[in-house]
GROMACS .gro file of C-alpha atoms in nm:
model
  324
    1UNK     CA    1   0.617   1.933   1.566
    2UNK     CA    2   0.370   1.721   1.312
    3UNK     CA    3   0.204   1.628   1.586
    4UNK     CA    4   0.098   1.958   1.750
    5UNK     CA    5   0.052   2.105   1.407
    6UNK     CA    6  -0.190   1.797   1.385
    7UNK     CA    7  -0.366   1.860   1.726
    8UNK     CA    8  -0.423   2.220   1.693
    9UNK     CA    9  -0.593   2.130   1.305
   10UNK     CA   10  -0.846   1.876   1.535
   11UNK     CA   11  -0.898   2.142   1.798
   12UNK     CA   12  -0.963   2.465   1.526
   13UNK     CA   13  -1.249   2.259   1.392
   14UNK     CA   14  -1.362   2.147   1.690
   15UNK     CA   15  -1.295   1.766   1.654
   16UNK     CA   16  -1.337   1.537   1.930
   17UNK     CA   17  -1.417   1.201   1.915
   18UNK     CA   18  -1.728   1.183   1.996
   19UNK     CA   19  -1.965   1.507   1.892
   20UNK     CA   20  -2.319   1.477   1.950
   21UNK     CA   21  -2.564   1.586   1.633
   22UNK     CA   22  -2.903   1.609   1.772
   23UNK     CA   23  -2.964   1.212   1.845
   24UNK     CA   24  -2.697   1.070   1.694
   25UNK     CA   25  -2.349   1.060   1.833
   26UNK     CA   26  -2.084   1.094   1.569
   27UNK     CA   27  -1.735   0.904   1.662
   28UNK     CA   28  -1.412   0.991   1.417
   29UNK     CA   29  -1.181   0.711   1.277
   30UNK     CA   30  -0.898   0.824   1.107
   31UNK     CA   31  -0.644   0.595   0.928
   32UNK     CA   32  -0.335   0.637   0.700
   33UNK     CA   33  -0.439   0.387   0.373
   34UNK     CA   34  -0.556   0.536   0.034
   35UNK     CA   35  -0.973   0.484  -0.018
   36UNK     CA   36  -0.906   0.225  -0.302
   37UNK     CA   37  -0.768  -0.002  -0.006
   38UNK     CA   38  -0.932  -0.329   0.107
   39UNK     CA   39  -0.931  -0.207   0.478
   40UNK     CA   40  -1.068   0.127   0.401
   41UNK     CA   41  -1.354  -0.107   0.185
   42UNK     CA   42  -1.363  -0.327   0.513
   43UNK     CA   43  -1.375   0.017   0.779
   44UNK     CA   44  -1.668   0.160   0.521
   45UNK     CA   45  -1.853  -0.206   0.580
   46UNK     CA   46  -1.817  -0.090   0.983
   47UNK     CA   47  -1.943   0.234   0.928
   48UNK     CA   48  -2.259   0.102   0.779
   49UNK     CA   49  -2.323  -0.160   1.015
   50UNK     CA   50  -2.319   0.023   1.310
   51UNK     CA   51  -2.518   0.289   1.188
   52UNK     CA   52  -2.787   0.020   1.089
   53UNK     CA   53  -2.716  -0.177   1.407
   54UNK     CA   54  -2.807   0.178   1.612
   55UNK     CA   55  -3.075   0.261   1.397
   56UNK     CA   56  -2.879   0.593   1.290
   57UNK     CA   57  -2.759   0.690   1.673
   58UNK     CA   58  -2.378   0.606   1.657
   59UNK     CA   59  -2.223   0.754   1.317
   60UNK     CA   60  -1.863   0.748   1.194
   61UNK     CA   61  -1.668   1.002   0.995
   62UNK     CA   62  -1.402   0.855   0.846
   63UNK     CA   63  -1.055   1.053   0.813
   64UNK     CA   64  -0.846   0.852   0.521
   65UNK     CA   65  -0.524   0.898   0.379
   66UNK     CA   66  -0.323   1.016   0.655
   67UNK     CA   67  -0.550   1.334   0.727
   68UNK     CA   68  -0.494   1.338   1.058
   69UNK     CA   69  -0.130   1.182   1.090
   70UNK     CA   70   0.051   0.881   1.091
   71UNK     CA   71  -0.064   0.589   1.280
   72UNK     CA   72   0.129   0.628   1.581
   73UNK     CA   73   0.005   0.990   1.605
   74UNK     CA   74  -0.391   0.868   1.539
   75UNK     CA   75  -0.275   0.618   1.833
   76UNK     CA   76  -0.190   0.919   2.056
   77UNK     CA   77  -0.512   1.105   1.910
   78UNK     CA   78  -0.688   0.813   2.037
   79UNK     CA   79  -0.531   0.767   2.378
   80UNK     CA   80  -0.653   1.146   2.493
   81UNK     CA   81  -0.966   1.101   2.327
   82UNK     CA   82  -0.931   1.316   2.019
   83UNK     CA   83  -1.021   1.089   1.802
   84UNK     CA   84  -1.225   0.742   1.852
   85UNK     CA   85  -1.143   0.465   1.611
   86UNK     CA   86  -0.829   0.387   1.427
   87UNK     CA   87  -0.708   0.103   1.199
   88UNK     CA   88  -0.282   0.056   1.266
   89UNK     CA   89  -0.077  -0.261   1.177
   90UNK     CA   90  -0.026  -0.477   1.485
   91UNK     CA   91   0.368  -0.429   1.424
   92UNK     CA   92   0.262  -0.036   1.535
   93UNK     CA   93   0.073  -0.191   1.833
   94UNK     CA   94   0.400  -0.390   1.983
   95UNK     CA   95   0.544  -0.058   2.078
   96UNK     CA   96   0.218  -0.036   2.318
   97UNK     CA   97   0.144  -0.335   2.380
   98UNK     CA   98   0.418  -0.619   2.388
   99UNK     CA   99   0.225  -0.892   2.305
  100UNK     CA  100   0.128  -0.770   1.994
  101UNK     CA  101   0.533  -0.867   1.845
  102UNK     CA  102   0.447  -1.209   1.876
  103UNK     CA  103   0.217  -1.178   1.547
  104UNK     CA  104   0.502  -1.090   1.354
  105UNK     CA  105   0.740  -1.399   1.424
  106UNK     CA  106   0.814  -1.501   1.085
  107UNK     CA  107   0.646  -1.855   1.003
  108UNK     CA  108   0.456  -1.853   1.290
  109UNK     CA  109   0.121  -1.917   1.165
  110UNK     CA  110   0.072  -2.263   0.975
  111UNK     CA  111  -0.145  -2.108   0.745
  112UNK     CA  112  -0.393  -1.831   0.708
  113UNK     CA  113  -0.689  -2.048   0.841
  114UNK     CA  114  -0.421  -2.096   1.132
  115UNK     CA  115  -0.383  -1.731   1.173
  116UNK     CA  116  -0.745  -1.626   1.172
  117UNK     CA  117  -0.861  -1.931   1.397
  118UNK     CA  118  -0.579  -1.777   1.626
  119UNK     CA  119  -0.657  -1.431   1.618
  120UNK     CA  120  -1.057  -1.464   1.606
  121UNK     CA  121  -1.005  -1.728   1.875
  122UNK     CA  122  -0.910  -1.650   2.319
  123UNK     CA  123  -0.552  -1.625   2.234
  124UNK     CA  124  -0.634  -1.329   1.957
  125UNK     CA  125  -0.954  -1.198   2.183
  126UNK     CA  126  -0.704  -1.158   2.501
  127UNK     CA  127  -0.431  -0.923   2.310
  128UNK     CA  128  -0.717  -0.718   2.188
  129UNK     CA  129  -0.786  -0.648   2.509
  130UNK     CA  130  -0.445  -0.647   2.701
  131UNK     CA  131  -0.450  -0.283   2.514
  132UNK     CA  132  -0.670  -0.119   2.723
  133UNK     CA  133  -0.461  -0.055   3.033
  134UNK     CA  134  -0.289   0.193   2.744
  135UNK     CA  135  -0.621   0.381   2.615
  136UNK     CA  136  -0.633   0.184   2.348
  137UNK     CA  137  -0.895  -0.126   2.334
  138UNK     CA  138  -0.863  -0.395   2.006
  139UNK     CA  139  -1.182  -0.429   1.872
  140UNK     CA  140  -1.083  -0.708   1.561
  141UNK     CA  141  -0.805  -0.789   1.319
  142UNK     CA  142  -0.821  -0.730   0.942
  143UNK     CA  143  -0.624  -0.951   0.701
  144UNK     CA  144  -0.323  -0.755   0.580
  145UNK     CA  145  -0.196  -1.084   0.393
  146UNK     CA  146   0.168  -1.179   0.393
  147UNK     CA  147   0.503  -1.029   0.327
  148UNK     CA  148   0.725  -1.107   0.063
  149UNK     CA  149   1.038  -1.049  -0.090
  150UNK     CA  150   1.100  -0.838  -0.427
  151UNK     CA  151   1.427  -0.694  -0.548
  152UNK     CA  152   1.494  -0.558  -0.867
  153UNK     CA  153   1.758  -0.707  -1.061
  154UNK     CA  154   1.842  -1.047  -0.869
  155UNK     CA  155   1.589  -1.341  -0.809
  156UNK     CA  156   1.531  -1.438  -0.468
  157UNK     CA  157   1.465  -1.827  -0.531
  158UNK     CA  158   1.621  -2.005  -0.199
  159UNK     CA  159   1.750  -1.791   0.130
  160UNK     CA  160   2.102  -1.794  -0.007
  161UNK     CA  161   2.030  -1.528  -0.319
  162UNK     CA  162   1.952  -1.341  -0.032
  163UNK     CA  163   2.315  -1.267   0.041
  164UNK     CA  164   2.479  -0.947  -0.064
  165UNK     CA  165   2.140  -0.768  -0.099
  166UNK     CA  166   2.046  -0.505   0.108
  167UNK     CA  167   1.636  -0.554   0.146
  168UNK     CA  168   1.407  -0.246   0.273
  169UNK     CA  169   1.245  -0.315   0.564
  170UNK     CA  170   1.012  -0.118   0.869
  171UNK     CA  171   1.185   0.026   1.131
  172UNK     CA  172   1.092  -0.290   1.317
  173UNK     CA  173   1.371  -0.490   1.532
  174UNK     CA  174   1.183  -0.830   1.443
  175UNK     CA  175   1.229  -0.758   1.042
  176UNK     CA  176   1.561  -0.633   1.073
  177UNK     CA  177   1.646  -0.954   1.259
  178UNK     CA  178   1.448  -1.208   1.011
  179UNK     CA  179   1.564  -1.060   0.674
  180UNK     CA  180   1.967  -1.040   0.828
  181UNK     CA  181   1.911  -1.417   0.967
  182UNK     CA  182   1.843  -1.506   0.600
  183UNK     CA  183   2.166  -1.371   0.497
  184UNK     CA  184   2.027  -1.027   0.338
  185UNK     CA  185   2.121  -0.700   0.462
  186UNK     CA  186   1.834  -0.567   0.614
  187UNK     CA  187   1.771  -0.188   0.577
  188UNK     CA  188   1.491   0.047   0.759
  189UNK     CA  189   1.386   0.317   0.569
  190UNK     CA  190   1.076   0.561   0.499
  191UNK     CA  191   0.808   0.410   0.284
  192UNK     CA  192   0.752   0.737   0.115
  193UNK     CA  193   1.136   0.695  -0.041
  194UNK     CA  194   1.160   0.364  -0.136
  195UNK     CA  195   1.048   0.365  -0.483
  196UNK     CA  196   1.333   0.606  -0.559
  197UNK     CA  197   1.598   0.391  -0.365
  198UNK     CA  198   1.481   0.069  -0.555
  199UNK     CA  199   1.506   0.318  -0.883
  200UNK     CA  200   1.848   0.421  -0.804
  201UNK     CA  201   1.990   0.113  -0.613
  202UNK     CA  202   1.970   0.200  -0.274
  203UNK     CA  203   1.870  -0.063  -0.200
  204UNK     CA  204   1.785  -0.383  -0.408
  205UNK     CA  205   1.431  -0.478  -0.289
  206UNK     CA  206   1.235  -0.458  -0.026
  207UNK     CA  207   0.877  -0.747   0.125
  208UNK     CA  208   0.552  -0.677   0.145
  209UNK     CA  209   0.218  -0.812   0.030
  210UNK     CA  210   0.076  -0.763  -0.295
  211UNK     CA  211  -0.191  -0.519  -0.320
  212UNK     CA  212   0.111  -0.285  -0.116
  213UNK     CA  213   0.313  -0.420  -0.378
  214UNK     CA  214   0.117  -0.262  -0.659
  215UNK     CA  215  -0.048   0.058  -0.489
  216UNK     CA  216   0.296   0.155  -0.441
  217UNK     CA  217   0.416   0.102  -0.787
  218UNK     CA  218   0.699  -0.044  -0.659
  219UNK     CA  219   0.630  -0.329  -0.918
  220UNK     CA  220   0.731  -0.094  -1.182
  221UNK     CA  221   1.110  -0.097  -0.982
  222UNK     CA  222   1.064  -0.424  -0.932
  223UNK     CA  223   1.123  -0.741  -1.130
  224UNK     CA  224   1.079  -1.044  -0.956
  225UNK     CA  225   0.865  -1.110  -0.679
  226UNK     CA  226   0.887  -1.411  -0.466
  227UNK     CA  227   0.616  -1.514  -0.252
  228UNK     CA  228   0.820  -1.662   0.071
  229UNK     CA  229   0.538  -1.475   0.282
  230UNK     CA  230   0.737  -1.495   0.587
  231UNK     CA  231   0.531  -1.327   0.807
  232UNK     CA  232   0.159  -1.259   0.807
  233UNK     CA  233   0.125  -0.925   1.043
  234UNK     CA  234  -0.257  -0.851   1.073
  235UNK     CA  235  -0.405  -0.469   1.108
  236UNK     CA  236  -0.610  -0.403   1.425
  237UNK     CA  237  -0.896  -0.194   1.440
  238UNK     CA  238  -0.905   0.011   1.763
  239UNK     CA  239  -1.121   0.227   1.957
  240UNK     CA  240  -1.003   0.465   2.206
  241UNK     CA  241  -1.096   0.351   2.600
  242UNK     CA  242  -1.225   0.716   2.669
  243UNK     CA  243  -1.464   0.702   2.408
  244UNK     CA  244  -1.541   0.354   2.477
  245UNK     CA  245  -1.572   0.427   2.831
  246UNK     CA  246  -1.889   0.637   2.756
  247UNK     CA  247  -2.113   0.409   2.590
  248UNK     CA  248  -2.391   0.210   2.705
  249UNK     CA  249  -2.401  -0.136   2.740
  250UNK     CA  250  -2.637  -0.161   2.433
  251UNK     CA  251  -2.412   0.078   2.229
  252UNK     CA  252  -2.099  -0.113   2.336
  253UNK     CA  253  -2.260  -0.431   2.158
  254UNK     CA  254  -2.335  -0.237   1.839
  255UNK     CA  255  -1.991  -0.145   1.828
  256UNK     CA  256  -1.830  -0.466   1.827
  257UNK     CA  257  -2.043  -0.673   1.645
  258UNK     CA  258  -2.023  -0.390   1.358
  259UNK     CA  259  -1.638  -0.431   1.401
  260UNK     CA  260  -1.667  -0.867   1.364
  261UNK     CA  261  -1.902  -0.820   1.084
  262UNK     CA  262  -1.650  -0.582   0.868
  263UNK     CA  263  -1.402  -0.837   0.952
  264UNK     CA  264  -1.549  -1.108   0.805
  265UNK     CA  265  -1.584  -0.860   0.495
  266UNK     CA  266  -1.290  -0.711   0.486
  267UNK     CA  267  -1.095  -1.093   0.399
  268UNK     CA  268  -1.312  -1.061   0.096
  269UNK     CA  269  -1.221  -0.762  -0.005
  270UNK     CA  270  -0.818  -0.829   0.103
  271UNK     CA  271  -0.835  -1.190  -0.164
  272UNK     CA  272  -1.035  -0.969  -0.431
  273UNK     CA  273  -0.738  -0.745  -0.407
  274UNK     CA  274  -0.464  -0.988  -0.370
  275UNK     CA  275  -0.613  -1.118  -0.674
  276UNK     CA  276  -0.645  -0.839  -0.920
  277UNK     CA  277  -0.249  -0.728  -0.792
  278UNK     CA  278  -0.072  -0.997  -0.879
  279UNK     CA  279  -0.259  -1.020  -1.245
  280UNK     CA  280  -0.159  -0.629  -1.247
  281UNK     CA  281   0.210  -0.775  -1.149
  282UNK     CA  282   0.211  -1.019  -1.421
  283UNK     CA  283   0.109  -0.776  -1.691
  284UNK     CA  284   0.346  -0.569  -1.622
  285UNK     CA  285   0.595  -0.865  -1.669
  286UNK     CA  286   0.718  -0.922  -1.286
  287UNK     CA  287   0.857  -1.288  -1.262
  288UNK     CA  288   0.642  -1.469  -0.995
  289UNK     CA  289   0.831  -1.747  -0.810
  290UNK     CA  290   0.723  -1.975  -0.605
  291UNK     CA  291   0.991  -2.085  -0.353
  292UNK     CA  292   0.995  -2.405  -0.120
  293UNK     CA  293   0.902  -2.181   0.177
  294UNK     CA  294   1.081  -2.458   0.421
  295UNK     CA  295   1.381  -2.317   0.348
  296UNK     CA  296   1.342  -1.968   0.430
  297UNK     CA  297   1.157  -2.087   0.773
  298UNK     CA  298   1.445  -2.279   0.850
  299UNK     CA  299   1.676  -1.981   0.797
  300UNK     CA  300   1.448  -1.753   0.976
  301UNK     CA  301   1.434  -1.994   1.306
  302UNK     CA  302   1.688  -1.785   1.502
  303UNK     CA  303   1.428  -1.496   1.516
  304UNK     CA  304   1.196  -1.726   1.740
  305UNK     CA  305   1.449  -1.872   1.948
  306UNK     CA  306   1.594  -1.532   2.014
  307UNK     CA  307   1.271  -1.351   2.097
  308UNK     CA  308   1.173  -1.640   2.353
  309UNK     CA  309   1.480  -1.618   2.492
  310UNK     CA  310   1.467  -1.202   2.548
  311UNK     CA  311   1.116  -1.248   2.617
  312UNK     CA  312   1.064  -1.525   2.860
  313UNK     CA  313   0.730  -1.433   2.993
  314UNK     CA  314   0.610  -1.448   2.559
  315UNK     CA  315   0.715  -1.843   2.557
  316UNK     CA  316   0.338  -1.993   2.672
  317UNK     CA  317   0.137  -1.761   2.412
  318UNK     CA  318   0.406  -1.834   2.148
  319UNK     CA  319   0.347  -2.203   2.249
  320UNK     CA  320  -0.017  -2.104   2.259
  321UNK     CA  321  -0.043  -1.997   1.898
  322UNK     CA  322   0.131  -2.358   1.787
  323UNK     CA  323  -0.078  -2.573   1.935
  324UNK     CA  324  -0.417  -2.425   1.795
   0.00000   0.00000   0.00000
């Protein structure tokens, strides 16, 4: 019903993506973060780029905060060509594209220069592109850092304090499996209500990264915070194959070397902001541990060695991602 409600708000004002104002054509990216947020910093660095790339002929109205739905209705926006460009965590991609649940194997990347030399690299390049056959055509990854645990009145210091506690996750079969193969009890819920469930002991944490961490206030709920970082799950900027369809060669370019250059930007922004949260976390007198990782990736193997074995046809770009 959100949807349509949504659709018929785009269709009273006469959104599509793509309007043309005298020479310039205008596309529409929508997105579901707050304006204070390193990707919305990193979309505003595309939105200048390509307008100075194209000399002022391809513009971009941006649509924060939700405006226009959640990012699996923006997805469907973009897929009948509503709306143009959208930024949506890669773990919202998987239910498109299958390839994408491979990024969110816990422990998978060595590191984030492993991640980034991965997903800027032909393995990263060829699931951007796999998404096209479903309207919806990767254009580049932004950092969205890595997930940790923090619970509110028990210290997560080895895999084992893990047990008893029942640990917010997203509605995400890959999570549910990781945090329950640690020995928590893994529990999907809405975002929007988990302050109030850590508040009232719904549930006794939850993972995430840091700046989500702190936007959320849920370090107020919250006082320890271990950084396990389990799995690094990137965000994936997107533009929708009927709008792509109908540029030019020439505007095509401007477009995606726009999107590499607010890339590059937007890891700045993401550190500046992983920075300035966890001195935020710390003044607000959060206990920062720093666990022997090993042990939770040890825990956490079983999530690999199922998905390969569901997932046959994943094993050579899992084995892919290892070797580079």
């Amino acid at each position: 019903m959100r949807y349509y409600a949504i659709l018929l708000v785009i269709l009273c004002f006469g959104l599509v993506s793509c309007k043309q104002e005298s020479d310039s054509k205008v596309l529409y990216l929508a997105h579901t973060l707050p304006q204070t947020h390193p990707v919305h910093k990193g979309i505003l660095t595309f939105q200048e780029a390509l307008e100075k790339k194209s000399k002022g002929s391809l513009k971009i109205k941006i649509f924060p905060d939700g405006q226009l739905g959640s990012e699996r209705e923006v997805l469907e926006l973009l897929q009948i060509g509503s709306v143009a460009v959208t930024k949506v965590s890669a773990a919202t991609m998987s239910n498109f594209v299958p390839e994408y649940h491979v990024l969110g194997i816990p422990y998978l990347f060595k590191s984030k220069e492993h991640q980034f030399n991965v997903l800027e690299g032909e393995v990263g390049k060829s699931i951007l592109e796999k998404g096209s056959k479903f309207w919806l055509r990767g254009l580049c990854y932004y950092d969205a850092g890595s997930r940790s645990f923090y619970t509110s009145s028990k210290a997560i210091r080895t895999p084992d304090d893990l047990k008893g506690l029942k640990i917010r996750v997203m509605n995400n079969q890959m999570a549910i499996n990781m945090v329950n193969a640690m020995g928590g009890s893994a529990t999907p819920m809405a975002y929007g209500e988990l302050y109030t469930a850590i508040q009232q002991g719904v549930v006794d944490g939850a993972e995430n990264n840091p700046p989500s961490f702190v936007s959320s206030n849920h370090y107020e709920v919250s006082k320890y915070y271990t950084l396990d970082q389990h799995s690094s799950v990137p965000d994936v900027l997107l533009i929708g194959t009927k709008f792509w369809e109908k540029l030019s060669a020439q505007e095509r370019l401007w477009v995606q070397e726009a999107a590499d250059e607010s890339a590059q930007a937007q890891k700045i922004f993401w550190n500046e902001s992983v920075k300035a949260s966890m001195e935020t976390a710390k003044a607000a007198g959060v206990e920062i541990i720093i666990p022997e990782k090993a042990l939770f990736a040890e825990k956490s193997k079983s999530v690999l060695e199922e998905f390969v074995k569901e997932h046959p046809e994943m094993t050579e770009l899992v084995n892919k991602i290892k070797a580079e």
